[in-house]
């Protein structure tokens, strides 16, 4: 699988049908193709085909018990994919689709077995990216798509990231430039009596609660005793090769940790923001965005994590962010990337 030729189709947002025809044909032939969404790049395959879905798992090296999100470009496509759409799910759909919200619903007949990893529910998402929508429409199929990274790596926010992880392992990459939001969609479970946020993401908890009232938020950190509701939550995730160490403290404290580690001969990086970048001295200092707008941090986060690897950094000290709004998703990813551990001053 390593040595096939991965085609790259470069498109822009007012993409023409012809530019996507080859990619759409690959998908119809049950090949797998990466494409941009408004959150991160996805690795797409025909959600009705066990064969195509099997190729997604194989290319990513993804554990078979971690189910995939099925992407649609028209709510009518849901009819054969789900058994029912509860009232609250309907409200969320009306408010947030197309957009960065994935909804878990009781699954219907049509979905390939390996998409749901044997669960009785299925995750559905209607992405808000012109290229993703055009590609899905053109295939006429529901498209299963996890993030287009090697399992465990940070999700890709550019075609170059996808290439780093999957070149030679997939049929092609639709290159639509950098993605906008930069962290994945929010996953909400609407299959039970109460709405639960399984993964914070592009749509914030406050935005969801404004539509359906109070929701449950799955707390899974350090909760190894209980089986996670979203199977993806139990794996090491979003981790560059370098070891990320989160620090909740002053810049002087972070710098003291950097200095101590560098004395041992380690190549040390600092993950910081525009406001603080000039205050650090290390082998690599990278800003992922501005503290005054956490959406810029979400946008730059995964690219920054990957950039440390490109500079052979061994240990990254990372600042923490307030866990409100999109900060909840940012800290969720940073915590996982750091193995759940934060060092306090
Ligand atoms: O923004 C996104 O959601 C991106 C783009 C490509 O759409 N996709 C993405 O997919 O992040 P993935 O596979 O990397 O993450 C999907 C998450 C996993 O944590 C998985 O366990 C969970 O959704 N999930 C999928 N189906 C589920 C189900 N039936 N019940 C509970 N969790 C589910
Ligand atoms: Mg992923």
Short mmCIF file of C-alpha atoms and ligand atoms in Angstrom, two decimals:
data_model
loop_
_atom_site.label_atom_id
_atom_site.label_comp_id
_atom_site.label_asym_id
_atom_site.label_seq_id
_atom_site.Cartn_x
_atom_site.Cartn_y
_atom_site.Cartn_z
CA UNK A 1 0.00 0.00 0.00
CA UNK A 2 2.98 2.33 0.67
CA UNK A 3 4.10 2.85 -2.88
CA UNK A 4 1.10 3.87 -4.92
CA UNK A 5 1.00 7.23 -6.64
CA UNK A 6 -1.13 9.74 -4.71
CA UNK A 7 -2.66 12.30 -7.09
CA UNK A 8 -3.07 15.93 -5.95
CA UNK A 9 -5.95 17.94 -7.43
CA UNK A 10 -5.58 21.68 -6.71
CA UNK A 11 -8.93 23.50 -6.57
CA UNK A 12 -10.33 26.76 -5.24
CA UNK A 13 -13.58 27.53 -3.46
CA UNK A 14 -15.66 28.20 -6.57
CA UNK A 15 -14.61 24.76 -7.73
CA UNK A 16 -15.91 23.56 -11.10
CA UNK A 17 -17.47 20.11 -11.47
CA UNK A 18 -14.85 18.99 -13.95
CA UNK A 19 -12.03 19.67 -11.47
CA UNK A 20 -13.55 17.17 -9.06
CA UNK A 21 -14.58 14.52 -11.56
CA UNK A 22 -11.50 12.35 -11.17
CA UNK A 23 -11.68 12.48 -7.34
CA UNK A 24 -15.40 11.67 -7.45
CA UNK A 25 -14.71 8.72 -9.75
CA UNK A 26 -12.12 7.37 -7.33
CA UNK A 27 -14.68 7.53 -4.53
CA UNK A 28 -17.31 5.78 -6.66
CA UNK A 29 -14.77 3.04 -7.39
CA UNK A 30 -14.36 2.59 -3.60
CA UNK A 31 -10.93 4.23 -3.51
CA UNK A 32 -10.12 6.69 -0.70
CA UNK A 33 -9.49 10.40 -1.24
CA UNK A 34 -8.62 13.25 1.17
CA UNK A 35 -10.56 16.52 0.93
CA UNK A 36 -10.85 19.81 2.85
CA UNK A 37 -13.71 20.60 5.22
CA UNK A 38 -14.24 23.77 7.25
CA UNK A 39 -12.64 22.04 10.28
CA UNK A 40 -9.78 19.77 9.13
CA UNK A 41 -9.01 17.57 6.11
CA UNK A 42 -10.99 14.33 5.98
CA UNK A 43 -10.05 10.99 4.41
CA UNK A 44 -13.18 10.04 2.47
CA UNK A 45 -14.56 6.74 1.27
CA UNK A 46 -17.95 5.36 0.22
CA UNK A 47 -19.89 4.91 3.50
CA UNK A 48 -22.02 2.18 1.90
CA UNK A 49 -19.03 -0.01 1.08
CA UNK A 50 -17.17 -2.25 3.55
CA UNK A 51 -14.29 -2.36 1.09
CA UNK A 52 -13.89 1.44 0.87
CA UNK A 53 -14.26 1.88 4.63
CA UNK A 54 -11.68 -0.87 5.20
CA UNK A 55 -9.22 1.13 3.09
CA UNK A 56 -9.74 4.19 5.31
CA UNK A 57 -8.88 2.21 8.45
CA UNK A 58 -5.86 0.64 6.74
CA UNK A 59 -4.45 3.93 5.37
CA UNK A 60 -4.70 5.66 8.75
CA UNK A 61 -3.66 2.69 10.87
CA UNK A 62 -6.85 3.33 12.83
CA UNK A 63 -8.09 0.81 15.43
CA UNK A 64 -11.17 -1.00 14.05
CA UNK A 65 -13.28 -0.22 17.13
CA UNK A 66 -13.20 3.55 16.52
CA UNK A 67 -16.21 4.46 14.33
CA UNK A 68 -16.23 7.03 11.50
CA UNK A 69 -18.37 10.09 10.77
CA UNK A 70 -20.61 9.87 7.68
CA UNK A 71 -20.62 13.12 5.67
CA UNK A 72 -23.62 14.25 3.64
CA UNK A 73 -24.37 17.23 1.40
CA UNK A 74 -28.16 17.20 1.69
CA UNK A 75 -30.30 16.32 4.71
CA UNK A 76 -32.38 14.03 2.47
CA UNK A 77 -29.40 11.64 2.40
CA UNK A 78 -30.09 10.86 6.06
CA UNK A 79 -33.25 8.85 5.33
CA UNK A 80 -31.47 5.55 4.75
CA UNK A 81 -28.62 6.25 7.16
CA UNK A 82 -30.55 6.80 10.40
CA UNK A 83 -33.58 5.15 11.99
CA UNK A 84 -35.04 8.31 13.53
CA UNK A 85 -34.30 11.97 14.18
CA UNK A 86 -35.38 13.05 17.68
CA UNK A 87 -36.85 16.53 18.21
CA UNK A 88 -33.69 18.01 19.75
CA UNK A 89 -31.52 16.66 16.95
CA UNK A 90 -33.88 18.28 14.45
CA UNK A 91 -33.42 21.64 16.19
CA UNK A 92 -29.64 21.31 16.12
CA UNK A 93 -29.73 20.38 12.44
CA UNK A 94 -31.87 23.42 11.61
CA UNK A 95 -29.53 25.74 13.48
CA UNK A 96 -26.04 24.38 12.73
CA UNK A 97 -26.06 22.47 9.43
CA UNK A 98 -24.18 22.85 7.26
CA UNK A 99 -21.46 23.39 9.86
CA UNK A 100 -18.98 21.91 12.35
CA UNK A 101 -21.47 19.79 14.31
CA UNK A 102 -21.59 15.97 14.15
CA UNK A 103 -24.76 14.34 15.44
CA UNK A 104 -24.96 10.75 16.75
CA UNK A 105 -28.28 9.10 15.86
CA UNK A 106 -29.73 5.57 15.87
CA UNK A 107 -28.25 3.98 12.75
CA UNK A 108 -30.23 2.78 9.74
CA UNK A 109 -29.71 -0.18 7.43
CA UNK A 110 -27.60 1.25 4.64
CA UNK A 111 -24.40 2.14 6.51
CA UNK A 112 -21.45 -0.24 6.02
CA UNK A 113 -20.87 -2.32 9.16
CA UNK A 114 -17.32 -1.19 9.75
CA UNK A 115 -18.31 2.53 9.68
CA UNK A 116 -20.04 2.27 13.06
CA UNK A 117 -17.60 -0.29 14.51
CA UNK A 118 -20.56 -2.44 15.46
CA UNK A 119 -22.43 0.29 17.41
CA UNK A 120 -26.19 0.75 16.96
CA UNK A 121 -25.64 4.48 16.37
CA UNK A 122 -24.09 6.44 13.52
CA UNK A 123 -22.36 9.84 13.44
CA UNK A 124 -23.64 12.20 10.72
CA UNK A 125 -22.15 15.53 9.61
CA UNK A 126 -23.09 18.04 6.90
CA UNK A 127 -19.88 20.03 6.36
CA UNK A 128 -19.87 23.70 5.39
CA UNK A 129 -17.04 23.81 2.88
CA UNK A 130 -17.74 24.41 -0.81
CA UNK A 131 -15.24 21.79 -1.95
CA UNK A 132 -16.46 19.13 0.49
CA UNK A 133 -20.07 19.78 -0.46
CA UNK A 134 -19.38 19.73 -4.18
CA UNK A 135 -17.38 16.50 -3.93
CA UNK A 136 -20.01 14.68 -1.87
CA UNK A 137 -22.78 15.87 -4.18
CA UNK A 138 -20.85 14.75 -7.22
CA UNK A 139 -20.34 11.21 -5.93
CA UNK A 140 -24.02 10.91 -5.01
CA UNK A 141 -22.87 8.91 -1.97
CA UNK A 142 -22.66 9.40 1.78
CA UNK A 143 -18.93 9.72 2.49
CA UNK A 144 -17.32 8.24 5.61
CA UNK A 145 -14.41 10.46 6.64
CA UNK A 146 -12.19 10.59 9.70
CA UNK A 147 -9.52 13.26 9.91
CA UNK A 148 -6.90 12.56 7.21
CA UNK A 149 -3.92 11.99 9.54
CA UNK A 150 -2.05 8.85 10.55
CA UNK A 151 -3.80 7.60 13.66
CA UNK A 152 -2.47 9.44 16.72
CA UNK A 153 -1.03 12.46 14.85
CA UNK A 154 -2.50 15.99 14.92
CA UNK A 155 -5.30 16.39 12.35
CA UNK A 156 -4.26 17.92 9.02
CA UNK A 157 -5.23 21.52 8.27
CA UNK A 158 -3.50 21.63 4.87
CA UNK A 159 -2.91 19.27 1.96
CA UNK A 160 0.80 19.26 2.84
CA UNK A 161 -0.04 17.76 6.25
CA UNK A 162 -2.10 15.04 4.58
CA UNK A 163 0.79 14.33 2.24
CA UNK A 164 3.23 14.02 5.18
CA UNK A 165 1.06 11.33 6.74
CA UNK A 166 -0.62 9.51 3.85
CA UNK A 167 1.29 9.99 0.58
CA UNK A 168 1.58 6.64 -1.16
CA UNK A 169 -1.24 5.16 0.91
CA UNK A 170 -4.32 6.83 -0.67
CA UNK A 171 -5.59 7.45 -4.20
CA UNK A 172 -5.51 11.24 -4.02
CA UNK A 173 -5.80 14.56 -2.20
CA UNK A 174 -8.16 17.36 -3.18
CA UNK A 175 -6.08 20.42 -2.22
CA UNK A 176 -8.39 23.32 -1.36
CA UNK A 177 -5.86 25.26 0.71
CA UNK A 178 -5.83 25.67 4.48
CA UNK A 179 -8.92 24.77 6.46
CA UNK A 180 -10.67 27.53 8.41
CA UNK A 181 -11.63 26.45 11.92
CA UNK A 182 -8.66 24.18 12.48
CA UNK A 183 -10.10 21.87 15.17
CA UNK A 184 -12.63 19.13 14.45
CA UNK A 185 -16.40 19.29 14.66
CA UNK A 186 -18.27 19.09 17.95
CA UNK A 187 -19.73 15.59 18.43
CA UNK A 188 -23.15 15.51 20.14
CA UNK A 189 -24.99 12.35 21.06
CA UNK A 190 -28.71 12.71 20.35
CA UNK A 191 -29.46 8.97 20.39
CA UNK A 192 -30.54 8.87 24.04
CA UNK A 193 -32.95 10.83 26.21
CA UNK A 194 -30.50 13.62 26.90
CA UNK A 195 -28.15 15.48 24.59
CA UNK A 196 -24.49 14.90 25.44
CA UNK A 197 -21.36 16.54 24.05
CA UNK A 198 -18.88 13.73 23.43
CA UNK A 199 -16.18 15.89 21.86
CA UNK A 200 -15.94 19.71 22.08
CA UNK A 201 -15.24 21.35 18.71
CA UNK A 202 -16.12 24.08 16.26
CA UNK A 203 -19.60 24.69 17.70
CA UNK A 204 -19.37 25.74 21.36
CA UNK A 205 -21.32 24.31 24.29
CA UNK A 206 -23.02 27.71 24.84
CA UNK A 207 -24.19 27.79 21.22
CA UNK A 208 -25.68 24.31 21.58
CA UNK A 209 -27.34 25.04 24.92
CA UNK A 210 -28.94 28.15 23.44
CA UNK A 211 -30.85 25.80 21.11
CA UNK A 212 -31.63 22.69 23.20
CA UNK A 213 -31.10 23.78 26.82
CA UNK A 214 -28.61 22.23 29.26
CA UNK A 215 -26.54 19.33 27.89
CA UNK A 216 -24.34 16.69 29.48
CA UNK A 217 -20.63 17.12 28.83
CA UNK A 218 -18.72 13.85 28.88
CA UNK A 219 -15.77 14.18 31.23
CA UNK A 220 -13.35 11.46 30.23
CA UNK A 221 -9.95 12.68 31.37
CA UNK A 222 -8.45 10.25 33.87
CA UNK A 223 -11.66 8.26 33.69
CA UNK A 224 -10.16 4.96 32.61
CA UNK A 225 -12.52 2.94 34.82
CA UNK A 226 -15.53 3.73 32.66
CA UNK A 227 -15.80 2.66 29.05
CA UNK A 228 -15.79 5.87 26.97
CA UNK A 229 -19.01 6.64 25.09
CA UNK A 230 -17.14 7.84 22.04
CA UNK A 231 -14.64 5.10 21.26
CA UNK A 232 -12.13 7.61 19.88
CA UNK A 233 -11.68 9.14 23.30
CA UNK A 234 -9.54 6.37 24.73
CA UNK A 235 -6.64 6.60 22.28
CA UNK A 236 -3.52 8.74 22.30
CA UNK A 237 -4.36 11.58 19.98
CA UNK A 238 -3.22 14.78 18.34
CA UNK A 239 0.37 14.07 19.34
CA UNK A 240 3.39 15.19 17.39
CA UNK A 241 6.58 13.10 17.76
CA UNK A 242 7.89 15.66 20.26
CA UNK A 243 6.66 15.34 23.84
CA UNK A 244 4.24 18.14 24.76
CA UNK A 245 4.30 19.40 28.36
CA UNK A 246 1.53 21.83 29.28
CA UNK A 247 2.35 24.51 31.83
CA UNK A 248 -0.09 26.68 33.76
CA UNK A 249 2.14 29.46 35.04
CA UNK A 250 3.99 32.69 34.29
CA UNK A 251 6.26 33.13 31.30
CA UNK A 252 9.23 33.28 33.69
CA UNK A 253 8.24 29.87 35.08
CA UNK A 254 7.91 28.38 31.59
CA UNK A 255 11.31 29.81 30.66
CA UNK A 256 12.90 28.27 33.77
CA UNK A 257 11.60 24.84 32.71
CA UNK A 258 12.91 25.39 29.20
CA UNK A 259 16.35 26.36 30.51
CA UNK A 260 16.59 23.30 32.77
CA UNK A 261 15.66 20.96 29.93
CA UNK A 262 18.08 22.59 27.48
CA UNK A 263 20.92 22.17 29.95
CA UNK A 264 20.49 18.41 29.48
CA UNK A 265 21.09 18.85 25.77
CA UNK A 266 17.44 18.42 24.74
CA UNK A 267 16.10 20.38 21.75
CA UNK A 268 13.27 22.38 23.35
CA UNK A 269 10.37 24.29 21.79
CA UNK A 270 7.76 26.66 23.22
CA UNK A 271 4.17 26.70 21.98
CA UNK A 272 2.91 30.19 22.68
CA UNK A 273 0.84 33.09 21.34
CA UNK A 274 1.56 36.31 19.43
CA UNK A 275 1.45 38.24 22.72
CA UNK A 276 4.23 36.18 24.35
CA UNK A 277 6.43 34.92 21.57
CA UNK A 278 9.16 37.56 21.97
CA UNK A 279 9.64 36.77 25.66
CA UNK A 280 10.99 33.20 25.22
CA UNK A 281 14.42 31.87 24.36
CA UNK A 282 14.44 28.26 23.11
CA UNK A 283 15.44 26.15 20.10
CA UNK A 284 12.09 26.95 18.52
CA UNK A 285 9.37 29.39 19.63
CA UNK A 286 6.10 29.05 17.72
CA UNK A 287 2.93 31.12 18.08
CA UNK A 288 -0.31 29.35 17.24
CA UNK A 289 -2.44 32.53 17.31
CA UNK A 290 -3.56 35.44 19.45
CA UNK A 291 -4.91 35.27 22.99
CA UNK A 292 -7.35 38.03 22.10
CA UNK A 293 -9.14 35.69 19.65
CA UNK A 294 -9.13 31.98 20.49
CA UNK A 295 -10.41 31.11 17.00
CA UNK A 296 -6.99 32.11 15.66
CA UNK A 297 -5.45 29.63 18.13
CA UNK A 298 -7.80 26.85 16.98
CA UNK A 299 -6.87 27.67 13.39
CA UNK A 300 -3.10 27.52 14.01
CA UNK A 301 -2.83 24.81 16.65
CA UNK A 302 -2.25 21.61 14.65
CA UNK A 303 0.05 23.30 12.15
CA UNK A 304 2.17 24.60 15.04
CA UNK A 305 2.41 21.14 16.64
CA UNK A 306 3.56 19.66 13.34
CA UNK A 307 6.07 22.49 12.81
CA UNK A 308 8.01 21.43 15.94
CA UNK A 309 8.53 17.97 14.45
CA UNK A 310 9.86 19.53 11.25
CA UNK A 311 12.53 21.23 13.42
CA UNK A 312 13.43 18.04 15.29
CA UNK A 313 12.25 19.44 18.61
CA UNK A 314 12.18 16.78 21.34
CA UNK A 315 10.24 18.52 24.13
CA UNK A 316 7.61 21.27 23.72
CA UNK A 317 6.49 23.45 26.62
CA UNK A 318 2.98 24.72 25.88
CA UNK A 319 0.92 27.50 27.43
CA UNK A 320 -2.68 26.80 28.48
CA UNK A 321 -5.85 28.63 27.45
CA UNK A 322 -9.11 29.59 29.16
CA UNK A 323 -11.65 26.79 28.75
CA UNK A 324 -14.54 28.89 27.52
CA UNK A 325 -16.02 29.06 24.02
CA UNK A 326 -13.75 27.40 21.49
CA UNK A 327 -11.11 27.28 24.28
CA UNK A 328 -12.88 24.13 25.48
CA UNK A 329 -11.98 22.34 22.24
CA UNK A 330 -8.44 23.76 22.21
CA UNK A 331 -7.70 22.57 25.75
CA UNK A 332 -9.34 19.18 25.09
CA UNK A 333 -6.90 18.59 22.20
CA UNK A 334 -3.89 20.01 24.04
CA UNK A 335 -4.58 17.87 27.11
CA UNK A 336 -4.79 14.71 25.01
CA UNK A 337 -1.70 15.65 23.10
CA UNK A 338 0.11 16.06 26.45
CA UNK A 339 -1.19 12.77 27.84
CA UNK A 340 -3.60 14.53 30.24
CA UNK A 341 -0.92 16.15 32.39
CA UNK A 342 -0.55 19.86 33.25
CA UNK A 343 2.29 21.28 35.35
CA UNK A 344 1.32 24.14 37.70
CA UNK A 345 3.67 26.88 38.90
O1 LIG B 1 -14.38 17.85 11.91
C1 LIG B 1 -14.49 16.61 11.89
O2 LIG B 1 -15.34 16.00 12.55
C2 LIG B 1 -13.52 15.82 10.99
C3 LIG B 1 -13.83 16.20 9.53
C4 LIG B 1 -13.02 15.39 8.55
O3 LIG B 1 -15.20 16.07 9.28
N1 LIG B 1 -13.65 14.42 11.20
C5 LIG B 1 -13.19 13.82 12.34
O4 LIG B 1 -13.35 12.44 12.35
O5 LIG B 1 -12.70 14.43 13.27
P1 LIG B 1 -12.57 11.49 13.39
O6 LIG B 1 -12.82 10.11 12.91
O7 LIG B 1 -11.16 11.92 13.47
O8 LIG B 1 -13.33 11.69 14.74
C6 LIG B 1 -14.64 11.18 14.89
C7 LIG B 1 -15.01 11.05 16.34
C8 LIG B 1 -14.23 9.93 17.03
O9 LIG B 1 -13.88 10.36 18.34
C9 LIG B 1 -15.24 8.78 17.07
O10 LIG B 1 -15.00 7.88 18.11
C10 LIG B 1 -16.54 9.53 17.24
O11 LIG B 1 -16.40 10.69 16.44
N2 LIG B 1 -17.69 8.75 16.75
C11 LIG B 1 -17.97 8.36 15.49
N3 LIG B 1 -19.09 7.61 15.44
C12 LIG B 1 -19.56 7.52 16.71
C13 LIG B 1 -20.68 6.89 17.32
N4 LIG B 1 -21.56 6.19 16.61
N5 LIG B 1 -20.84 7.03 18.66
C14 LIG B 1 -19.95 7.75 19.39
N6 LIG B 1 -18.86 8.38 18.86
C15 LIG B 1 -18.67 8.26 17.56
MG1 LIG B 2 -9.28 12.23 14.10
#
